[in-house]
Structures are given as structure tokens and as C-alpha cells.
Coordinates of C-alpha atoms in Angstrom, one line a residue:
X1 CA -11.1 20.3 -1.0
X2 CA -7.5 19.6 -1.9
X3 CA -5.2 17.1 -0.2
X4 CA -1.5 17.1 -0.9
X5 CA 0.7 14.0 -1.0
X6 CA 4.5 14.5 -0.8
X7 CA 6.3 12.5 -3.4
X8 CA 8.8 10.9 -1.0
X9 CA 9.4 8.1 1.6
X10 CA 6.2 6.1 1.9
X11 CA 4.8 7.5 -1.4
X12 CA 6.8 5.0 -3.4
X13 CA 5.6 2.0 -1.4
X14 CA 1.9 2.9 -0.9
X15 CA 0.9 5.7 -3.2
X16 CA -1.7 3.7 -5.3
X17 CA -3.7 2.9 -2.1
X18 CA -3.4 6.5 -0.7
X19 CA -4.2 8.3 -3.9
X20 CA -7.1 6.1 -4.9
X21 CA -8.6 6.2 -1.4
X22 CA -8.7 10.0 -1.2
X23 CA -9.8 10.4 -4.8
X24 CA -12.7 8.0 -4.2
X25 CA -13.7 10.1 -1.2
X26 CA -14.2 12.9 -3.6
X27 CA -11.1 14.9 -2.7
X28 CA -8.9 16.7 -5.1
X29 CA -5.5 14.9 -4.8
X30 CA -2.4 16.9 -5.6
X31 CA 1.0 15.1 -5.6
X32 CA 4.1 17.3 -5.2
X33 CA 6.3 17.9 -8.2
X34 CA 8.9 15.4 -9.2
X35 CA 12.1 15.8 -7.3
X36 CA 14.5 18.6 -8.5
X37 CA 17.6 20.2 -7.1
X38 CA 15.4 23.1 -5.9
X39 CA 13.2 20.8 -3.9
X40 CA 16.2 19.0 -2.4
X41 CA 17.8 22.3 -1.5
X42 CA 14.6 23.5 0.2
X43 CA 14.5 20.3 2.3
X44 CA 18.1 20.6 3.3
X45 CA 17.5 24.2 4.5
X46 CA 15.0 23.1 7.1
X47 CA 15.8 19.5 8.1
X48 CA 18.1 18.7 11.0
X49 CA 21.6 18.2 9.8
X50 CA 22.0 14.6 10.9
X51 CA 18.8 13.4 9.2
X52 CA 19.2 11.0 6.2
X53 CA 18.8 12.3 2.7
X54 CA 15.3 10.9 2.1
X55 CA 14.0 12.7 5.3
X56 CA 15.6 15.9 4.1
X57 CA 13.9 15.4 0.7
X58 CA 10.5 14.9 2.3
X59 CA 10.9 18.3 3.9
X60 CA 11.4 19.8 0.5
X61 CA 8.3 18.1 -1.0
X62 CA 6.2 19.4 1.9
X63 CA 7.4 22.9 1.2
X64 CA 6.7 22.4 -2.5
X65 CA 3.0 21.6 -1.9
X66 CA 1.8 23.0 1.4
X67 CA 0.7 26.4 0.1
X68 CA -1.3 24.8 -2.8
X69 CA -3.6 22.5 -0.8
X70 CA -5.9 22.5 2.2
X71 CA -4.1 19.6 4.0
X72 CA -0.8 17.8 3.5
X73 CA -1.0 14.1 4.3
X74 CA 1.9 12.9 6.5
X75 CA 1.4 9.4 7.8
X76 CA 3.0 8.3 11.1
X77 CA 4.0 4.9 9.9
X78 CA 4.4 2.5 12.8
X79 CA 3.8 -1.0 11.5
X80 CA 2.0 -2.9 8.8
X81 CA 2.5 -6.4 10.2
X82 CA 3.1 -8.2 13.5
X83 CA 6.8 -8.7 13.1
X84 CA 8.5 -5.3 12.8
X85 CA 8.1 -1.5 12.8
X86 CA 9.3 1.2 10.5
X87 CA 12.5 3.0 11.4
X88 CA 12.3 5.9 13.8
X89 CA 12.3 8.6 11.1
X90 CA 8.8 7.3 9.9
X91 CA 7.6 7.3 13.5
X92 CA 8.7 10.8 14.2
X93 CA 8.2 12.4 10.8
X94 CA 5.1 14.5 11.7
X95 CA 6.9 15.9 14.8
X96 CA 10.0 16.7 12.8
X97 CA 8.0 18.6 10.2
X98 CA 5.9 20.5 12.7
X99 CA 9.1 21.7 14.3
X100 CA 11.2 22.3 11.3
X101 CA 9.0 23.7 8.5
X102 CA 7.9 27.3 9.0
X103 CA 4.2 28.0 8.9
X104 CA 3.2 24.4 8.4
X105 CA -0.3 24.6 9.8
X106 CA -2.2 22.3 7.5
X107 CA -0.5 19.0 8.4
X108 CA -2.9 16.0 8.3
X109 CA -1.4 13.3 10.5
X110 CA -2.7 9.7 10.5
X111 CA -1.1 7.1 12.8
X112 CA -0.8 3.8 11.0
X113 CA -0.3 0.9 13.3
X114 CA -1.7 -2.4 12.0
X115 CA -0.1 -4.7 14.5
X116 CA -2.3 -7.5 15.9
X117 CA -5.5 -5.9 14.5
X118 CA -7.0 -7.5 11.4
X119 CA -9.5 -4.7 10.6
X120 CA -7.2 -1.8 11.7
X121 CA -6.6 -0.5 8.2
X122 CA -10.4 -0.6 7.4
X123 CA -11.1 1.3 10.7
X124 CA -8.3 3.8 10.0
X125 CA -9.9 4.5 6.6
X126 CA -13.4 5.0 8.1
X127 CA -11.9 7.4 10.7
X128 CA -10.1 9.4 7.9
X129 CA -13.3 9.6 5.9
X130 CA -15.2 11.0 8.9
X131 CA -12.7 13.9 9.1
X132 CA -13.9 14.9 5.7
X133 CA -17.6 14.3 6.6
X134 CA -17.9 11.4 4.2
X135 CA -20.5 8.7 4.9
X136 CA -19.9 5.0 5.5
X137 CA -20.7 3.7 2.1
X138 CA -18.5 6.3 0.3
X139 CA -15.7 5.3 2.6
X140 CA -16.3 1.6 2.2
X141 CA -16.2 1.9 -1.6
X142 CA -13.1 4.0 -1.4
X143 CA -11.4 1.5 0.8
X144 CA -11.9 -1.4 -1.6
X145 CA -11.1 0.6 -4.7
X146 CA -7.8 1.5 -3.0
X147 CA -7.1 -2.1 -2.1
X148 CA -7.7 -3.1 -5.7
X149 CA -5.4 -0.3 -7.0
X150 CA -2.6 -1.4 -4.6
X151 CA -3.0 -5.1 -5.8
X152 CA -2.8 -4.0 -9.4
X153 CA 0.4 -2.0 -8.5
X154 CA 2.1 -5.0 -6.9
X155 CA 1.0 -7.3 -9.8
X156 CA 2.8 -5.1 -12.3
X157 CA 6.0 -5.5 -10.4
X158 CA 5.6 -9.3 -10.4
X159 CA 5.1 -9.2 -14.2
X160 CA 8.5 -7.6 -14.6
X161 CA 7.5 -4.0 -14.7
X162 CA 8.7 -1.1 -12.5
X163 CA 5.6 1.2 -12.5
X164 CA 7.1 4.1 -10.5
X165 CA 9.6 4.6 -13.3
X166 CA 7.1 4.0 -16.1
X167 CA 8.7 0.7 -17.1
X168 CA 6.0 -1.7 -18.2
X169 CA 8.3 -4.6 -19.1
X170 CA 11.9 -5.4 -19.6
X171 CA 13.5 -7.5 -22.4
X172 CA 14.3 -10.9 -20.9
X173 CA 17.1 -11.8 -23.3
X174 CA 19.5 -9.2 -21.9
X175 CA 23.1 -10.4 -21.3
X176 CA 22.9 -10.3 -17.5
X177 CA 20.4 -10.2 -14.6
X178 CA 21.1 -7.8 -11.7
X179 CA 19.5 -7.8 -8.3
X180 CA 19.1 -4.1 -7.2
X181 CA 18.0 -3.9 -3.6
X182 CA 17.2 -0.9 -1.4
X183 CA 14.2 0.9 0.1
X184 CA 11.5 2.0 -2.4
X185 CA 12.1 5.7 -1.8
X186 CA 15.8 5.2 -2.8
X187 CA 15.2 3.0 -5.8
X188 CA 12.3 4.7 -7.5
X189 CA 13.0 8.4 -7.2
X190 CA 14.9 9.2 -10.4
X191 CA 16.6 12.2 -9.0
X192 CA 17.7 10.8 -5.7
X193 CA 18.9 7.5 -7.4
X194 CA 20.5 9.4 -10.3
X195 CA 18.2 7.3 -12.5
X196 CA 20.3 4.3 -11.6
X197 CA 17.8 1.6 -12.7
X198 CA 17.4 3.0 -16.2
X199 CA 21.2 3.3 -16.5
X200 CA 21.6 -0.4 -15.7
X201 CA 18.9 -1.4 -18.2
X202 CA 20.5 0.7 -20.9
X203 CA 23.8 -1.0 -20.1
X204 CA 22.2 -4.4 -21.0
X205 CA 21.1 -5.6 -17.6
X206 CA 17.7 -7.1 -16.6
X207 CA 17.0 -5.5 -13.2
X208 CA 15.2 -7.3 -10.4
X209 CA 14.1 -5.2 -7.4
X210 CA 12.6 -6.4 -4.0
X211 CA 9.1 -5.6 -5.2
X212 CA 9.5 -8.0 -8.1
X213 CA 10.1 -11.0 -5.9
X214 CA 6.9 -12.8 -4.6
X215 CA 6.2 -12.4 -0.9
X216 CA 6.0 -16.2 -0.5
X217 CA 9.7 -16.5 -1.6
X218 CA 10.8 -13.8 0.8
X219 CA 8.9 -15.4 3.7
X220 CA 10.8 -18.7 3.0
X221 CA 14.0 -16.8 3.6
X222 CA 12.6 -15.2 6.8
X223 CA 12.4 -18.7 8.4
X224 CA 16.0 -19.4 7.5
X225 CA 17.5 -16.2 9.0
X226 CA 18.8 -16.2 12.5
X227 CA 16.9 -13.1 13.5
X228 CA 14.1 -10.8 12.3
X229 CA 15.3 -7.2 12.0
X230 CA 13.4 -4.4 13.8
X231 CA 12.5 -2.6 10.6
X232 CA 9.9 -3.5 7.9
X233 CA 11.8 -2.2 4.8
X234 CA 15.1 -3.7 6.1
X235 CA 13.5 -7.2 6.4
X236 CA 12.3 -6.8 2.8
X237 CA 15.7 -6.0 1.5
X238 CA 17.6 -8.7 3.4
X239 CA 15.2 -11.4 2.5
X240 CA 15.3 -10.4 -1.2
X241 CA 19.1 -10.6 -1.2
X242 CA 19.1 -14.0 0.5
X243 CA 16.6 -15.2 -2.0
X244 CA 19.0 -14.1 -4.8
X245 CA 21.9 -15.9 -2.9
X246 CA 20.0 -19.1 -2.6
X247 CA 18.5 -19.4 -6.0
X248 CA 21.5 -17.9 -8.0
X249 CA 18.9 -16.2 -10.2
X250 CA 21.0 -13.0 -10.7
X251 CA 24.6 -12.5 -11.8
X252 CA 25.3 -9.9 -9.1
X253 CA 23.7 -7.6 -6.5
X254 CA 23.8 -3.8 -6.1
X255 CA 22.7 -2.3 -2.8
X256 CA 21.5 1.3 -3.0
X257 CA 21.6 3.0 0.4
X258 CA 21.3 6.6 1.7
X259 CA 24.2 8.4 3.4
X260 CA 23.3 8.6 7.1
X261 CA 20.8 5.6 7.1
X262 CA 21.1 3.9 10.5
X263 CA 19.4 0.6 9.7
X264 CA 21.6 0.1 6.6
X265 CA 24.8 0.0 8.6
X266 CA 23.5 -3.4 9.7
X267 CA 21.7 -4.4 6.6
X268 CA 24.6 -3.7 4.2
X269 CA 27.1 -5.5 6.3
X270 CA 24.9 -8.6 6.6
X271 CA 24.5 -8.8 2.9
X272 CA 28.1 -8.1 2.1
X273 CA 29.4 -10.9 4.3
X274 CA 26.8 -13.4 2.9
X275 CA 27.7 -12.4 -0.7
X276 CA 31.3 -13.0 0.1
X277 CA 30.7 -16.4 1.6
X278 CA 28.6 -17.4 -1.4
X279 CA 31.0 -15.9 -4.0
X280 CA 28.3 -13.5 -5.3
X281 CA 29.5 -10.2 -6.9
X282 CA 28.2 -7.4 -4.6
X283 CA 28.4 -3.6 -4.9
X284 CA 27.2 -0.9 -2.4
X285 CA 26.2 2.5 -3.8
X286 CA 25.8 5.2 -1.2
X287 CA 23.8 8.3 -2.3
X288 CA 23.5 11.7 -0.8
X289 CA 22.2 15.1 -1.9
X290 CA 25.0 15.6 -4.4
X291 CA 24.1 15.2 -8.0
X292 CA 27.4 14.3 -9.7
X293 CA 26.9 11.4 -12.0
X294 CA 30.3 10.6 -13.4
X295 CA 31.6 8.6 -10.4
X296 CA 28.4 6.6 -10.3
X297 CA 28.5 5.9 -14.1
X298 CA 32.1 4.6 -13.8
X299 CA 31.3 2.3 -11.0
X300 CA 28.2 0.9 -12.7
X301 CA 29.9 0.4 -16.0
X302 CA 32.9 -1.4 -14.4
X303 CA 30.5 -3.7 -12.4
X304 CA 28.3 -4.6 -15.4
X305 CA 31.4 -5.2 -17.6
X306 CA 32.9 -7.4 -15.0
X307 CA 29.7 -9.5 -14.8
X308 CA 29.4 -9.7 -18.6
X309 CA 33.0 -11.0 -18.8
X310 CA 32.4 -13.5 -16.0
X311 CA 29.3 -14.8 -17.7
X312 CA 31.0 -15.1 -21.1
X313 CA 33.9 -17.1 -19.5
X314 CA 31.4 -19.4 -17.8
X315 CA 29.4 -20.0 -21.0
X316 CA 32.7 -20.6 -22.9
X317 CA 33.8 -23.2 -20.4
X318 CA 30.4 -25.0 -20.7
X319 CA 30.5 -25.0 -24.5

């Protein structure tokens, strides 16, 4: 039996767990193709017009894969902790797809709500295994292999790698360090992000993303903020930025956001105001389904050049 995983949204945050779990159940896992203009255009055709770009893209990936597999896995992500939920587009994603995509009859929906239940993830995995008539021990083994795979994935980030982009490590003696914050599905899809992270590395920047900051450091910032935001990914981004502000461990911050993202209207303004008060260079890049690169290249080059000049002046003053 084949199960399809769309290469969008939660894929970039949790795919090692999802992929390993289904593979260990004995299913043939098929991931949709890497994002292309054709996949984006197909998503735009069916998605509602006021949806954000990542949701439109998810529609395209579903259409890319639905006729090649027995089921397409579409999680209804509600929460993974006790403090926040995912934004409404994650909660309503299966409903949007069922209404928007023509002849989508093989949708496999799993509601993921881990709030206040320690063993909820384990129970969800057991339930999913029963759908495919897999026994307890097969499911038990698949669950722990998936956990191990996910821990290995997060460990690679903490070692300086960016595994979704195939970056094992970065040179540490680069001229500047840049904090690049945003949601995983914006940062790590090379087509959607216009390959922004690799552009920055090629310009001589050591890039630090939210997944490369230890959770304990982000939790320290959570206690210092006036309010916890409603959305899981938003909290991760804001806390990472505040960690950069406090530790001064980067020369500047770039926030990558999607056109039409509701939560980011708040998140971006919070970080922009804090960056201004702390005299930290800050740049917002808003991306949509357009693919023109020249404007982005110009802005990135100007920002990186400005940071290099600033650092050179600082080092000259200290010499």
C-alpha cells in the first residue's frame, strides 16, 4: 500500500517522524515532487483566493501526488504542547482540501492534538497503525524508530546543519552571522524561499535559523515576554529573535514571511519594534507565488554589504 506525503507546510517541521513511522509500518511512502512553478500554479487554481501562499502550495502538492498513491496523509494539526495551537489554516486544512480539490477521495486525515495528554502521540500512532491492520508490536517499534529519526533531525540543526536543504555544516569563519527567522515551510522550501538561505551563505554569511537554537534558550525568552502568542510556530520565531536580541550573537536579522499570513502581521511588528529599540539591523522579506529573483537579490546584497561594512568599522575602532 502506498501513502503520499505532500512536501509542504508541516512536512518541513515533522517529516522525519512521519516518514519513518509509515515506512516502519511497512507502507510504501511517496513524497510529492519538489516544488516547481507547475505545482504552484496547480495549487493557485484550486485554493481560495485569500489563502496564504503556503496553503495554496499545499493544494498543488496534493494534486501532484493524489493519483499515484492509495492515501494522501493530511494532518489536522491542533497542538503539540500545552501553551498554543497552530494557526487556523492547519486546523482547517483537510476541510479546505476536501472542498477545493476535485476528485480528492483518498484523503487520510489524522487529528493531532497533544495538549494535556502525555501519551497522546503514542495513542495516535497506535490508532493510525490499526487503520492499516498493523499489530501492536509493529506499531510500537515504528513509533520509537520515528522518535529516534526526529531526534536525529533536530540534532543536525543544533550542530550547524540545515538538513532540509542538504547543508551538513557551514564554515564558522565567515565574515558575518545572520539570524534568518520564519516558519519552516517558508525557510526550507527552495522554490518558495527563492533559495534565500543558500544565497546568503554564498554571500559570506553564517546563517542561524530557529531550529538551530536550543529549546532551552528559547524557553528562557518565553518567560521574559509579556504574552504567549496563540500560535506554535509564531512563538518559536519570536523567541528565537529575542534570543538573538539579548545575546547579540548575530549581526542582523532577516524575517521571511508569506504574503497574506495573518499571524505574521503581529509577529513581524513585534520583532521590528524590538530590533529598533535594541539597534539591531532588521529586514523583512515578504514572499508570494511570484518567482522574480532580481529584487530579492538586490535587497539581500545591500543588507549583507551594510552588515559587513558595519562590522569592519567596529573592528577597526577596536584595533
